[in-house]
Every structure is written in structure tokens, then in C-alpha cells.
Short mmCIF file of N, CA, C and O in Angstrom, two decimals:
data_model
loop_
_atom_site.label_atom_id
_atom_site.label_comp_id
_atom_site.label_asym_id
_atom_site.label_seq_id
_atom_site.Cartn_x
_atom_site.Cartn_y
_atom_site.Cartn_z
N UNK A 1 -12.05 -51.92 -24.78
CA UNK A 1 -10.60 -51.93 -24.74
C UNK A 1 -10.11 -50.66 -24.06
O UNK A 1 -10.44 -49.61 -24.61
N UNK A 2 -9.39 -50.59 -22.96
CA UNK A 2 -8.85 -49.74 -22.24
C UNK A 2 -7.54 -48.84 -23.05
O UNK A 2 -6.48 -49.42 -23.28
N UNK A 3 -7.76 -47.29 -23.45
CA UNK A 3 -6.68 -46.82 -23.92
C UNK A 3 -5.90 -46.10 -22.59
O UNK A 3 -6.23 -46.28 -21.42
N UNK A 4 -4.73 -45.22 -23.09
CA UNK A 4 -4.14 -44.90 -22.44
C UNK A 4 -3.88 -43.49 -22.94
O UNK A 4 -3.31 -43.49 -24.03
N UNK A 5 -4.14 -42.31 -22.45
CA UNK A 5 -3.76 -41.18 -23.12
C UNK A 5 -2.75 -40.43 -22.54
O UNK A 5 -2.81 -40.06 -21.37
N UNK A 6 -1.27 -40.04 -23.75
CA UNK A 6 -0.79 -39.18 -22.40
C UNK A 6 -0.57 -37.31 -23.02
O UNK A 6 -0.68 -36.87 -24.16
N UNK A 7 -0.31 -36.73 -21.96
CA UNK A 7 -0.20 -35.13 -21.94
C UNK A 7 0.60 -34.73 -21.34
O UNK A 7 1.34 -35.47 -20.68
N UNK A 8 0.76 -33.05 -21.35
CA UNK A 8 1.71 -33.19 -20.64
C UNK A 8 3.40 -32.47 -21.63
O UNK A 8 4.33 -31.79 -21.17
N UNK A 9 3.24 -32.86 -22.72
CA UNK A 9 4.95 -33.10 -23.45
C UNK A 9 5.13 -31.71 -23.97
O UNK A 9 4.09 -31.09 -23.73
N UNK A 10 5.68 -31.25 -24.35
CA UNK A 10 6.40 -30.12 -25.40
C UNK A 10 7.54 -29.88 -25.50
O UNK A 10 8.32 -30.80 -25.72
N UNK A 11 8.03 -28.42 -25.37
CA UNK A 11 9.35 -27.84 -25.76
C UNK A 11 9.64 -27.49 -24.33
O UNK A 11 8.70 -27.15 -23.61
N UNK A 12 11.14 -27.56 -23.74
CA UNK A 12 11.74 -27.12 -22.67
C UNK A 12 13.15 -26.94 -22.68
O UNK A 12 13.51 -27.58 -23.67
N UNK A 13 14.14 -26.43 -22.15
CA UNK A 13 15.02 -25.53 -22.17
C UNK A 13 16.02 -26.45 -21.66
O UNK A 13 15.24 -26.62 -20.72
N UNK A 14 17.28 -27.41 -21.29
CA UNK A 14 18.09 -28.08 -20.54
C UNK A 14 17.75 -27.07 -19.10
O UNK A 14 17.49 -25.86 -19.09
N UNK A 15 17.84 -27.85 -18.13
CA UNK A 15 17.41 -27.50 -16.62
C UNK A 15 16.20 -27.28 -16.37
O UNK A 15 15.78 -27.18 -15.22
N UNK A 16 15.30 -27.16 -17.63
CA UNK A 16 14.16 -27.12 -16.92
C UNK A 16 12.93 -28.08 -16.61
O UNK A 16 13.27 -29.08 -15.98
N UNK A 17 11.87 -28.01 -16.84
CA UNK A 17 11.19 -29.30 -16.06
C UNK A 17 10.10 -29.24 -17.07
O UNK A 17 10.01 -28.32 -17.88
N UNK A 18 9.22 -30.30 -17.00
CA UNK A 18 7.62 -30.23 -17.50
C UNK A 18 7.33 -31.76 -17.08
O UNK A 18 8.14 -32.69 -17.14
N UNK A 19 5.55 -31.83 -16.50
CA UNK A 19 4.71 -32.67 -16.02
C UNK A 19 4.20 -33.28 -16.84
O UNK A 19 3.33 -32.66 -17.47
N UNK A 20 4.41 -34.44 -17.17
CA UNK A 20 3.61 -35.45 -18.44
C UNK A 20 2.78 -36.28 -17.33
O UNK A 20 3.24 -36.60 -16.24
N UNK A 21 1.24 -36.62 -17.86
CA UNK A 21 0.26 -36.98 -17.46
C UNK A 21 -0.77 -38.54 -18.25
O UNK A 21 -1.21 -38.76 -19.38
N UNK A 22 -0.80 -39.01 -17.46
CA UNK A 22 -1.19 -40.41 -18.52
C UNK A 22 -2.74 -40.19 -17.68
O UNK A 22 -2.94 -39.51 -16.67
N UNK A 23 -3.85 -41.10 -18.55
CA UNK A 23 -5.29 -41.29 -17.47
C UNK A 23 -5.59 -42.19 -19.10
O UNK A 23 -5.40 -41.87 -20.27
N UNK A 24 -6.17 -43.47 -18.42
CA UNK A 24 -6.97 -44.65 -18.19
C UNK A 24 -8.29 -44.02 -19.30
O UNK A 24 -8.71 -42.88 -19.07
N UNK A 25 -8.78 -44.71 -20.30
CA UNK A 25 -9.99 -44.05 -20.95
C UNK A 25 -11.11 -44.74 -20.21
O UNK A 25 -12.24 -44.57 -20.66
N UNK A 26 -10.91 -45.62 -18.94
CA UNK A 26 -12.28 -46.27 -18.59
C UNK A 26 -12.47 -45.96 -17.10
O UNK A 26 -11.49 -46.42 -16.52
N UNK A 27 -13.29 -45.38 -16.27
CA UNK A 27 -13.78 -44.67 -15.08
C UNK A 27 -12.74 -45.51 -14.14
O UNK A 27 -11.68 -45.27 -13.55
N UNK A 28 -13.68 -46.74 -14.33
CA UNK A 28 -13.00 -47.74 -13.04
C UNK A 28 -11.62 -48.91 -13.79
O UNK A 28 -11.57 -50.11 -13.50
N UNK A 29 -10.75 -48.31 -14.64
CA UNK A 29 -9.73 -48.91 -14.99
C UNK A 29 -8.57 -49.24 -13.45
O UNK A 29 -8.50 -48.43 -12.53
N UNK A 30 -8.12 -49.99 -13.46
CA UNK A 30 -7.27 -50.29 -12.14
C UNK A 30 -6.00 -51.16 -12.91
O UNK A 30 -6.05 -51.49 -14.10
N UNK A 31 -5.23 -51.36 -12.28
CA UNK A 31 -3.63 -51.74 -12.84
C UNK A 31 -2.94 -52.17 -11.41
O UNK A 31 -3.03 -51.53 -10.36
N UNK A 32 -2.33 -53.24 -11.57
CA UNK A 32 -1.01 -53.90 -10.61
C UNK A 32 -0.14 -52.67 -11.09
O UNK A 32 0.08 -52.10 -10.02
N UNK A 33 0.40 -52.02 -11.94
CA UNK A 33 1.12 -51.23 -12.02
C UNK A 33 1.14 -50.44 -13.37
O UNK A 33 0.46 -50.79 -14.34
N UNK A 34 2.02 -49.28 -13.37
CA UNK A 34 1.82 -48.14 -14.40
C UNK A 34 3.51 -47.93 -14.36
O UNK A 34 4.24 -48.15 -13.39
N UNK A 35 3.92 -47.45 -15.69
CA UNK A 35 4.78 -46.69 -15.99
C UNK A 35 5.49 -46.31 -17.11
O UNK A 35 4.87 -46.50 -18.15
N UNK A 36 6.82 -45.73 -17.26
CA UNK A 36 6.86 -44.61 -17.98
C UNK A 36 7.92 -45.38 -18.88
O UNK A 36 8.81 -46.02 -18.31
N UNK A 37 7.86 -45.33 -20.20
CA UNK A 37 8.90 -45.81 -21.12
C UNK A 37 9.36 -44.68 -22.41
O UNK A 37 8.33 -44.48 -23.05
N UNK A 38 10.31 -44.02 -22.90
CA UNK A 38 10.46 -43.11 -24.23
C UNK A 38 11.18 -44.34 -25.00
O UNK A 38 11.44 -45.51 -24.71
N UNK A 39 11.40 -43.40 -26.28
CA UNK A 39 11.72 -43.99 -27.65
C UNK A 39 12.77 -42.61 -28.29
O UNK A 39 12.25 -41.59 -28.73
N UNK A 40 13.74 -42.74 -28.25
CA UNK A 40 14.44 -41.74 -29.27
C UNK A 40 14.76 -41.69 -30.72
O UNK A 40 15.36 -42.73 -31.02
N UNK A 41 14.64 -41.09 -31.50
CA UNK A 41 14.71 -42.20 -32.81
C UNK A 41 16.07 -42.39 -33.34
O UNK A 41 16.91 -41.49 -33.34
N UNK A 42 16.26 -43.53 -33.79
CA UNK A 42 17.05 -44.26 -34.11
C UNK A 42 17.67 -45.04 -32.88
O UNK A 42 18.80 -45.52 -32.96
N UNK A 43 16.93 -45.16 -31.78
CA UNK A 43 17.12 -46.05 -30.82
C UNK A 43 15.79 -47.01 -30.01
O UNK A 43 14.68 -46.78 -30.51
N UNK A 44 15.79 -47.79 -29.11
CA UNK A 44 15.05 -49.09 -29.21
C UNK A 44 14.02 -48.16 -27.54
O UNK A 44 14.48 -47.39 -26.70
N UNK A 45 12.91 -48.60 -27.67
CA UNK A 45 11.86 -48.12 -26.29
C UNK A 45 13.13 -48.53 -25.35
O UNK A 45 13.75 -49.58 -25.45
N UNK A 46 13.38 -47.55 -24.49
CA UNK A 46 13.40 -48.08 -23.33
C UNK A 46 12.99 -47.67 -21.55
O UNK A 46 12.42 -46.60 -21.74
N UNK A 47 12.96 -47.83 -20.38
CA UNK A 47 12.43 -48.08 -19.28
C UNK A 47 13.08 -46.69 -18.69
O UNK A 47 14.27 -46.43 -18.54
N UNK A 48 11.86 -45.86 -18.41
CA UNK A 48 12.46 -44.73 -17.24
C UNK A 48 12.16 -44.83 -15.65
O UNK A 48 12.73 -44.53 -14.60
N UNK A 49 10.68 -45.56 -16.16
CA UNK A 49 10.30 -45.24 -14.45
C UNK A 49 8.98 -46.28 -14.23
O UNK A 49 8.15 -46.37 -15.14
N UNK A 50 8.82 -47.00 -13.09
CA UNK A 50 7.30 -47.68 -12.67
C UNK A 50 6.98 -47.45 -11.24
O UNK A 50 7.60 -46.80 -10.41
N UNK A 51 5.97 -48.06 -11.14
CA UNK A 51 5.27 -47.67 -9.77
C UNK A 51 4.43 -49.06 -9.56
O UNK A 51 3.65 -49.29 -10.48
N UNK A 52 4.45 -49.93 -8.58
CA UNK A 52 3.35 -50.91 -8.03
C UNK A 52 2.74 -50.22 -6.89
O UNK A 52 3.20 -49.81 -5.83
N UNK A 53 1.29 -50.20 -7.53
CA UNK A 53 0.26 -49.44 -6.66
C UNK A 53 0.23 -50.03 -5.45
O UNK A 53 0.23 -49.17 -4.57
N UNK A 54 0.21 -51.56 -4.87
CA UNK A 54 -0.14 -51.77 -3.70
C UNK A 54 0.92 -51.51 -2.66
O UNK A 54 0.60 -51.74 -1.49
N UNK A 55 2.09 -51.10 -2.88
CA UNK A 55 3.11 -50.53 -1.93
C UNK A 55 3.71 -49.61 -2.24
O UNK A 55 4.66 -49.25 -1.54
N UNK A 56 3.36 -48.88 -3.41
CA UNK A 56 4.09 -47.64 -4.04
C UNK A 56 5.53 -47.57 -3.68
O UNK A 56 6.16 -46.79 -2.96
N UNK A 57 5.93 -48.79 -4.49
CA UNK A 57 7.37 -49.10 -4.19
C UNK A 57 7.49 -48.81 -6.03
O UNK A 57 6.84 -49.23 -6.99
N UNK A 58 8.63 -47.92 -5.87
CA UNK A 58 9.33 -47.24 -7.59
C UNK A 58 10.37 -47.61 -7.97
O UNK A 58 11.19 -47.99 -7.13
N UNK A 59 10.69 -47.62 -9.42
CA UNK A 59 11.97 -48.02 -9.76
C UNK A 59 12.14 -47.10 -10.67
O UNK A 59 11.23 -46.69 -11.39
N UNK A 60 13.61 -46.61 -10.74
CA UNK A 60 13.68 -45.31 -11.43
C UNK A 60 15.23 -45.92 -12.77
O UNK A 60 16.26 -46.50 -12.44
N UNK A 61 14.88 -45.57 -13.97
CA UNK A 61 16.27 -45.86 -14.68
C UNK A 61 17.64 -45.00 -13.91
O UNK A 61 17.45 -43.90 -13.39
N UNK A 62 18.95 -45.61 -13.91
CA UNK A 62 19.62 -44.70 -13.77
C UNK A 62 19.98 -43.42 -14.14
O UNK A 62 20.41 -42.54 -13.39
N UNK A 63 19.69 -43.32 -15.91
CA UNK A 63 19.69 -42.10 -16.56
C UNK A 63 18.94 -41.30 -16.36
O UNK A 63 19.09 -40.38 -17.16
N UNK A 64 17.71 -41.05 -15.28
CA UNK A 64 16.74 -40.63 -14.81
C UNK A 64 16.49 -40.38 -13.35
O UNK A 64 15.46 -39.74 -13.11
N UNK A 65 17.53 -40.91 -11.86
CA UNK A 65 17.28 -41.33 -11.20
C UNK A 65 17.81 -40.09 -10.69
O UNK A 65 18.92 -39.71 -11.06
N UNK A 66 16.82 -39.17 -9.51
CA UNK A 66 17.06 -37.67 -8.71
C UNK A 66 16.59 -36.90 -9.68
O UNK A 66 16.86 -35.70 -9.58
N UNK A 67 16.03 -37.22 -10.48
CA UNK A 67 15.72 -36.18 -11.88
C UNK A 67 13.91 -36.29 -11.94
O UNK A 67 13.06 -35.43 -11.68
N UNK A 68 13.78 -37.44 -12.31
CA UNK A 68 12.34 -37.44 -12.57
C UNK A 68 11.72 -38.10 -11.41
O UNK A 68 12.38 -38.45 -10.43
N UNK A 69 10.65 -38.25 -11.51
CA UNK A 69 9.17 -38.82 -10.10
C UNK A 69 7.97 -38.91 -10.81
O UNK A 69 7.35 -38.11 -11.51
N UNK A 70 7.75 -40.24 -10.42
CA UNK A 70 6.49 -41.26 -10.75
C UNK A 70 5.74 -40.67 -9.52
O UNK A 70 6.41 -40.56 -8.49
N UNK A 71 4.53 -40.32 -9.48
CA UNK A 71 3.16 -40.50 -9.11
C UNK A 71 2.08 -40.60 -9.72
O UNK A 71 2.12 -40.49 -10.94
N UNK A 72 0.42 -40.91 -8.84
CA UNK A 72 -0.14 -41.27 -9.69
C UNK A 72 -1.41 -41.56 -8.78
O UNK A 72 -1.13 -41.46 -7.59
N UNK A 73 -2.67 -41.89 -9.03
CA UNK A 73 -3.57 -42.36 -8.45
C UNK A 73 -4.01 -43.52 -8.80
O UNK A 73 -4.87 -43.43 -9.67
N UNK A 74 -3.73 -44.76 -8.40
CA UNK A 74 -4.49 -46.34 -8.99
C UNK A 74 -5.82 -45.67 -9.40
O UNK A 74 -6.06 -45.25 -10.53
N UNK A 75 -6.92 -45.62 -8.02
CA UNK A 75 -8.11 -45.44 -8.39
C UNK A 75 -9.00 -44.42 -9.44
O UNK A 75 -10.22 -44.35 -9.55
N UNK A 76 -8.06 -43.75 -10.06
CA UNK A 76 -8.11 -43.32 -10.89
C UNK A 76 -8.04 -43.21 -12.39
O UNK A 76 -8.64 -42.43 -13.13
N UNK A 77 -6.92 -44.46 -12.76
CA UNK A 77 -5.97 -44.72 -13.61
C UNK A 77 -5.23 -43.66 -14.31
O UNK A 77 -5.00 -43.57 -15.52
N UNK A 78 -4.80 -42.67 -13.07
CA UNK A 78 -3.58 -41.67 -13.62
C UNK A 78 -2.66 -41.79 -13.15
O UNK A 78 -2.61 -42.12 -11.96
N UNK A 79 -1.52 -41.56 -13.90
CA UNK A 79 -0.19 -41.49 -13.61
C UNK A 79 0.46 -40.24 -14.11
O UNK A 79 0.05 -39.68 -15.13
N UNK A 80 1.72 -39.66 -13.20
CA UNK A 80 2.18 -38.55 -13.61
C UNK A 80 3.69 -38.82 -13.46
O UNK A 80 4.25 -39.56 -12.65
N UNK A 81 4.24 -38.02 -14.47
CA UNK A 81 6.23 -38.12 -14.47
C UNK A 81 6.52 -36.72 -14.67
O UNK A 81 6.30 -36.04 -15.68
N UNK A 82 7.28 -36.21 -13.08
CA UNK A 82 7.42 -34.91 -13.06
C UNK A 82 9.24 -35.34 -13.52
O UNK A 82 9.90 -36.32 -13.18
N UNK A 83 9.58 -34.25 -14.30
CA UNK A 83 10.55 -34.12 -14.87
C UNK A 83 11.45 -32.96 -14.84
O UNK A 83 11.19 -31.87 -15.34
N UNK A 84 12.46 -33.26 -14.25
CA UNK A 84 12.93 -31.68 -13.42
C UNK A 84 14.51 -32.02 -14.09
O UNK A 84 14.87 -33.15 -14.41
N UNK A 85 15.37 -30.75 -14.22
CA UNK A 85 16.85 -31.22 -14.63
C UNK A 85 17.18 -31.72 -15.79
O UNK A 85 18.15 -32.42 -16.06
N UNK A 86 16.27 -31.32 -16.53
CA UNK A 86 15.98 -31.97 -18.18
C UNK A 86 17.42 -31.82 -18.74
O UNK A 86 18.26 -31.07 -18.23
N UNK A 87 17.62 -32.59 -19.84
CA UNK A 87 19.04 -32.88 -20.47
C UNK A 87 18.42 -33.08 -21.66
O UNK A 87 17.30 -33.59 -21.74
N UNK A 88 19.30 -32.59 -22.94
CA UNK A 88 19.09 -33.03 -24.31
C UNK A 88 18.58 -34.27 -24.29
O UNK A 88 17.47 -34.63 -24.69
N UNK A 89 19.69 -35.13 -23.65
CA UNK A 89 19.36 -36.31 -23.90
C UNK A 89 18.27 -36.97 -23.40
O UNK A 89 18.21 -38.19 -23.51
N UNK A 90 17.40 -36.34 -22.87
CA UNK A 90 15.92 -36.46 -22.19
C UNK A 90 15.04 -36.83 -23.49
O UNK A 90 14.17 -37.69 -23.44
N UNK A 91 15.39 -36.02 -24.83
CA UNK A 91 14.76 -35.88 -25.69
C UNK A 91 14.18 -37.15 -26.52
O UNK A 91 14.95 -37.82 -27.21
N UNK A 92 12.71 -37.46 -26.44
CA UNK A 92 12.44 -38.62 -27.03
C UNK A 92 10.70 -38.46 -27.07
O UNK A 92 10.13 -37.39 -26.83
N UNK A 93 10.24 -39.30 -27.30
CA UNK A 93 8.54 -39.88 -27.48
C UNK A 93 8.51 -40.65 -25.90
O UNK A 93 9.36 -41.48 -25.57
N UNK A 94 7.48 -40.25 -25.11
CA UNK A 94 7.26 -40.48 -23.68
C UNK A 94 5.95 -41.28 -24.14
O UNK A 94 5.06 -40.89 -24.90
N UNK A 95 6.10 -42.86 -23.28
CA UNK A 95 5.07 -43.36 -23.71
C UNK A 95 4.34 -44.18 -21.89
O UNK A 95 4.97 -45.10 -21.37
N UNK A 96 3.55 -43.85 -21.48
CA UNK A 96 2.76 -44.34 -20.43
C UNK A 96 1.75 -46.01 -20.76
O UNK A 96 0.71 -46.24 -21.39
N UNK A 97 2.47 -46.67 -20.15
CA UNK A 97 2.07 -47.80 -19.92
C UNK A 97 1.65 -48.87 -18.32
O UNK A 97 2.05 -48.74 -17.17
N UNK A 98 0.72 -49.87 -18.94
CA UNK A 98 -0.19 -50.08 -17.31
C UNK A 98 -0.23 -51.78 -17.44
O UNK A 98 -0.71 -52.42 -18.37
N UNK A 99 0.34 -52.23 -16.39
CA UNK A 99 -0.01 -53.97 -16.84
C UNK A 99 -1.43 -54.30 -15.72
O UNK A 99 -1.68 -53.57 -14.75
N UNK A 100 -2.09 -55.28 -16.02
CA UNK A 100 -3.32 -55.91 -15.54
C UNK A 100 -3.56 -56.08 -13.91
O UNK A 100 -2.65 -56.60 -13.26
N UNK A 101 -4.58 -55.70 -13.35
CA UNK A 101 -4.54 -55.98 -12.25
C UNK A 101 -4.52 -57.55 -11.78
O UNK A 101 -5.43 -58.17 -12.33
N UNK A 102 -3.87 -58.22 -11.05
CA UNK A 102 -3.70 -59.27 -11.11
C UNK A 102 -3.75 -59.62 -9.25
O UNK A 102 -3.98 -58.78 -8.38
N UNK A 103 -3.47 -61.06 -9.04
CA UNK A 103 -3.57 -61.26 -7.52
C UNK A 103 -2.22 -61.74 -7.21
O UNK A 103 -2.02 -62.88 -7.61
N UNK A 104 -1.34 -61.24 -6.68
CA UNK A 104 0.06 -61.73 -5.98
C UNK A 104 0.11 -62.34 -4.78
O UNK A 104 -0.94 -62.10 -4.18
N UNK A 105 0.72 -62.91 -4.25
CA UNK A 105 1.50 -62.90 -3.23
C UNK A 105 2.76 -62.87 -2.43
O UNK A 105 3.68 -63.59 -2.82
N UNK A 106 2.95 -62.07 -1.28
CA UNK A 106 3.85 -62.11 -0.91
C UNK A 106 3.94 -60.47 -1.67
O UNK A 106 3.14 -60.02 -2.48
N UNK A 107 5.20 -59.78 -1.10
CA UNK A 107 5.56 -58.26 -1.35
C UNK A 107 7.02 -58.19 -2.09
O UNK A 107 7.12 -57.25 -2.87
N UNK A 108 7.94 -58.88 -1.99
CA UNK A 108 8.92 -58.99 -2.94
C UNK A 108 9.07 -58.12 -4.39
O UNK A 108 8.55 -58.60 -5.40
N UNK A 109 9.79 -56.85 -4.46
CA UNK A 109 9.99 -56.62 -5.66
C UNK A 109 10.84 -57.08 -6.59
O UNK A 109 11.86 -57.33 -5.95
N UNK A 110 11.04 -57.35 -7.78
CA UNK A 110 11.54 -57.81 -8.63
C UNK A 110 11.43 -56.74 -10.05
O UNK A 110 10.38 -56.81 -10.69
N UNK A 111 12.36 -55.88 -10.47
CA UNK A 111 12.58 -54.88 -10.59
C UNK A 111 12.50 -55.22 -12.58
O UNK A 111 12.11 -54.35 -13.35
N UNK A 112 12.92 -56.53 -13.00
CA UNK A 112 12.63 -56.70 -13.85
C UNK A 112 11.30 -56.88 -14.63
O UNK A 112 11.14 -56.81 -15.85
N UNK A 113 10.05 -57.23 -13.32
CA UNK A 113 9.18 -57.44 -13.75
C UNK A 113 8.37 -56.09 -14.03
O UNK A 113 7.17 -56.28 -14.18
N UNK A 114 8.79 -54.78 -14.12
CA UNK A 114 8.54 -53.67 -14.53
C UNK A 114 9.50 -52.95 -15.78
O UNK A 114 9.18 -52.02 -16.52
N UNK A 115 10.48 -53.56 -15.74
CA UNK A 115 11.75 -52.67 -16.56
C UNK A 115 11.09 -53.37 -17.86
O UNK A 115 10.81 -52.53 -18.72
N UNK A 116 10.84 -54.42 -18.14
CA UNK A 116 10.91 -54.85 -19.37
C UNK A 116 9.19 -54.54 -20.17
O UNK A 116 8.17 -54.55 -19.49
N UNK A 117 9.19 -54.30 -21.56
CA UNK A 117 7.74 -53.78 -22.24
C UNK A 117 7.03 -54.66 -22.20
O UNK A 117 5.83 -54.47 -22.00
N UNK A 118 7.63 -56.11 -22.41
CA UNK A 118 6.78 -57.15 -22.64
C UNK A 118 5.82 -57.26 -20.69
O UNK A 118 4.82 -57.89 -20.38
N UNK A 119 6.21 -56.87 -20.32
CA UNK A 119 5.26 -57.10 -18.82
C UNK A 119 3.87 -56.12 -19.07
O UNK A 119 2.81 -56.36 -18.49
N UNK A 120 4.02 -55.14 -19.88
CA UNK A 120 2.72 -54.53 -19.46
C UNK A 120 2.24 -54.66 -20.86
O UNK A 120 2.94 -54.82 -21.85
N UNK A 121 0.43 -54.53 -20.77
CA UNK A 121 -0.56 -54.93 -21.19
C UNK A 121 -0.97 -53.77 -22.18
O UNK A 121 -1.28 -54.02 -23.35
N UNK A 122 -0.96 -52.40 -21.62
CA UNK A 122 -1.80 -51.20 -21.96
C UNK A 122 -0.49 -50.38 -22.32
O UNK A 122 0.51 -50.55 -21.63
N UNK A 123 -0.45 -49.38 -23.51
CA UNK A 123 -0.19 -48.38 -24.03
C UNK A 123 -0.66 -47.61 -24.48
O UNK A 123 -1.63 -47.87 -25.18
N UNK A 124 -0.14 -45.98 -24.30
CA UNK A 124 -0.75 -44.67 -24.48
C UNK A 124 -0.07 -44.67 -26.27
O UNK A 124 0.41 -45.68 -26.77
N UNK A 125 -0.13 -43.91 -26.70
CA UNK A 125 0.32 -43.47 -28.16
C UNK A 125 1.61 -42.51 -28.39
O UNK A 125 2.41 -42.32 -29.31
N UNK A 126 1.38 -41.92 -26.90
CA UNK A 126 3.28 -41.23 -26.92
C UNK A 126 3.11 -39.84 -26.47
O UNK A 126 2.01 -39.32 -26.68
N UNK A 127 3.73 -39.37 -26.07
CA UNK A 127 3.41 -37.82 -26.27
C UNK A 127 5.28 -37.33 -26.70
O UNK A 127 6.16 -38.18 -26.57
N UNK A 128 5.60 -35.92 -27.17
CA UNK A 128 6.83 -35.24 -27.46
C UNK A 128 7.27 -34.64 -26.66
O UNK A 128 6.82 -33.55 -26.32
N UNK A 129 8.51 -35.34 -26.02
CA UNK A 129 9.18 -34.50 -24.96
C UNK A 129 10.75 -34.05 -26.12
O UNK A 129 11.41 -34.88 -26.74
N UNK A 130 10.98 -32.59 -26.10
CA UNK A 130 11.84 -31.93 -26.72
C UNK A 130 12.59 -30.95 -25.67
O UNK A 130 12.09 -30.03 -25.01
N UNK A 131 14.01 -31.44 -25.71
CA UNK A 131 14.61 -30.54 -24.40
C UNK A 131 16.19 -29.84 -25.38
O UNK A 131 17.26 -30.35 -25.72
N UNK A 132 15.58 -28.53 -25.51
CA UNK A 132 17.04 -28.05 -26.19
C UNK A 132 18.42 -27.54 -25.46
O UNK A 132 18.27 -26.93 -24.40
N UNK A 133 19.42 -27.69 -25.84
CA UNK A 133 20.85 -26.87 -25.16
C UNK A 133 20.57 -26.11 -24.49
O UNK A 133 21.42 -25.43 -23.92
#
């Protein structure tokens, strides 16, 4: 069973930044796609950021969008969310997730088929992103 580990999280200051890091527990793990979801508490997971490896075409939440950046290596199974311009409201449980490599056709993005949890397969356990005043 393929885990997902992520790193990366701690304490940071409003304006400032920190690099959260996800990697694949299996050598040759591969993914149609990877990305980034938090949890604040007393509110529901939701969607910051994805990436489809075969055109590294991204979709960024609005509450996030000029702020943070998805990269990552497929062949690797790492992914990274650089996080720059931090806001309180940044503050939540950062969770890295990867859906199945699969066979498509055609290049068409469809933006829902990443935004929503139920599309991907694999989850990390969370890491703590804390961004004070």
C-alpha cells in the first residue's frame, strides 16, 4: 500500500513563506496527478492546489492563487507547495494527495476532476501549517 508522507509545516510569521514537501513511500510510485488539500478546524478539507503530470497543467484555489506553487517530480513521487505571502488564514493541517496512474485520452482539462477529494486515491496524514499576525 502506497503512503504518502508530508514535511515541510511549522510556525511562520503573516508574509512569510515555508516549503511543504510530500514523497511517495514506494521507489517507483507514479500518479496521473498529485495535490495539495488543508483542513482548518471547525471547517470541511478543502482544495488549494493540483498538478497533472503529463502536461503540468495547475490549478490553483482562488484563496491561494499568486501566493502559493505546486511543483514536483512524477518520477519520483514528490510533490512540493511553496508558500509565500502567508495569511492567518493560511492556517490549517496541509494534506498531500495523489490519484492513480491511469490511461486518458485526449488533453482537455477539467478542473473539477482535481478540486474534488473524492478523485484521488492516496493520502499523506497532514502536516501543521501555523501562520501568526
Amino acid at each position: 500500500q502506497v503512503q504518502l508522507v508530508e514535511s515541510g509545516g511549522g510556525l511562520a510569521q503573516a508574509g512569510g513563506s515555508l516549503r511543504l514537501s510530500c514523497a511517495a513511500s514506494e521507489r517507483t510510485f507514479s500518479s496521473s496527478a498529485m495535490g495539495w488539500f488543508r483542513q482548518a478546524p471547525g471547517k470541511e478539507r478543502e482544495f488549494v492546489t493540483a498538478v497533472r503530470w503529463r502536461d503540468g497543467i495547475t490549478v490553483y484555489a482562488d484563496s491561494v492563487k499568486g501566493r502559493f506553487t505546486i511543483s514536483g517530480d512524477n518520477a519520483k513521487g514528490t510533490v512540493y507547495l511553496q508558500m509565500n505571502s502567508l495569511k492567518p488564514e493560511d492556517t490549517a493541517v496541509y494534506y498531500c494527495a495523489a490519484q492513480r496512474a491511469t490511461v486518458t485520452i485526449g488533453s482537455y482539462f477539467r478542473g473539477s476532476d482535481y478540486t474534488n477529494t473524492s478523485r484521488y486515491d492516496y493520502w499523506g496524514q497532514g502536516t501543521q501549517v501555523t501562520v501568526s499576525p
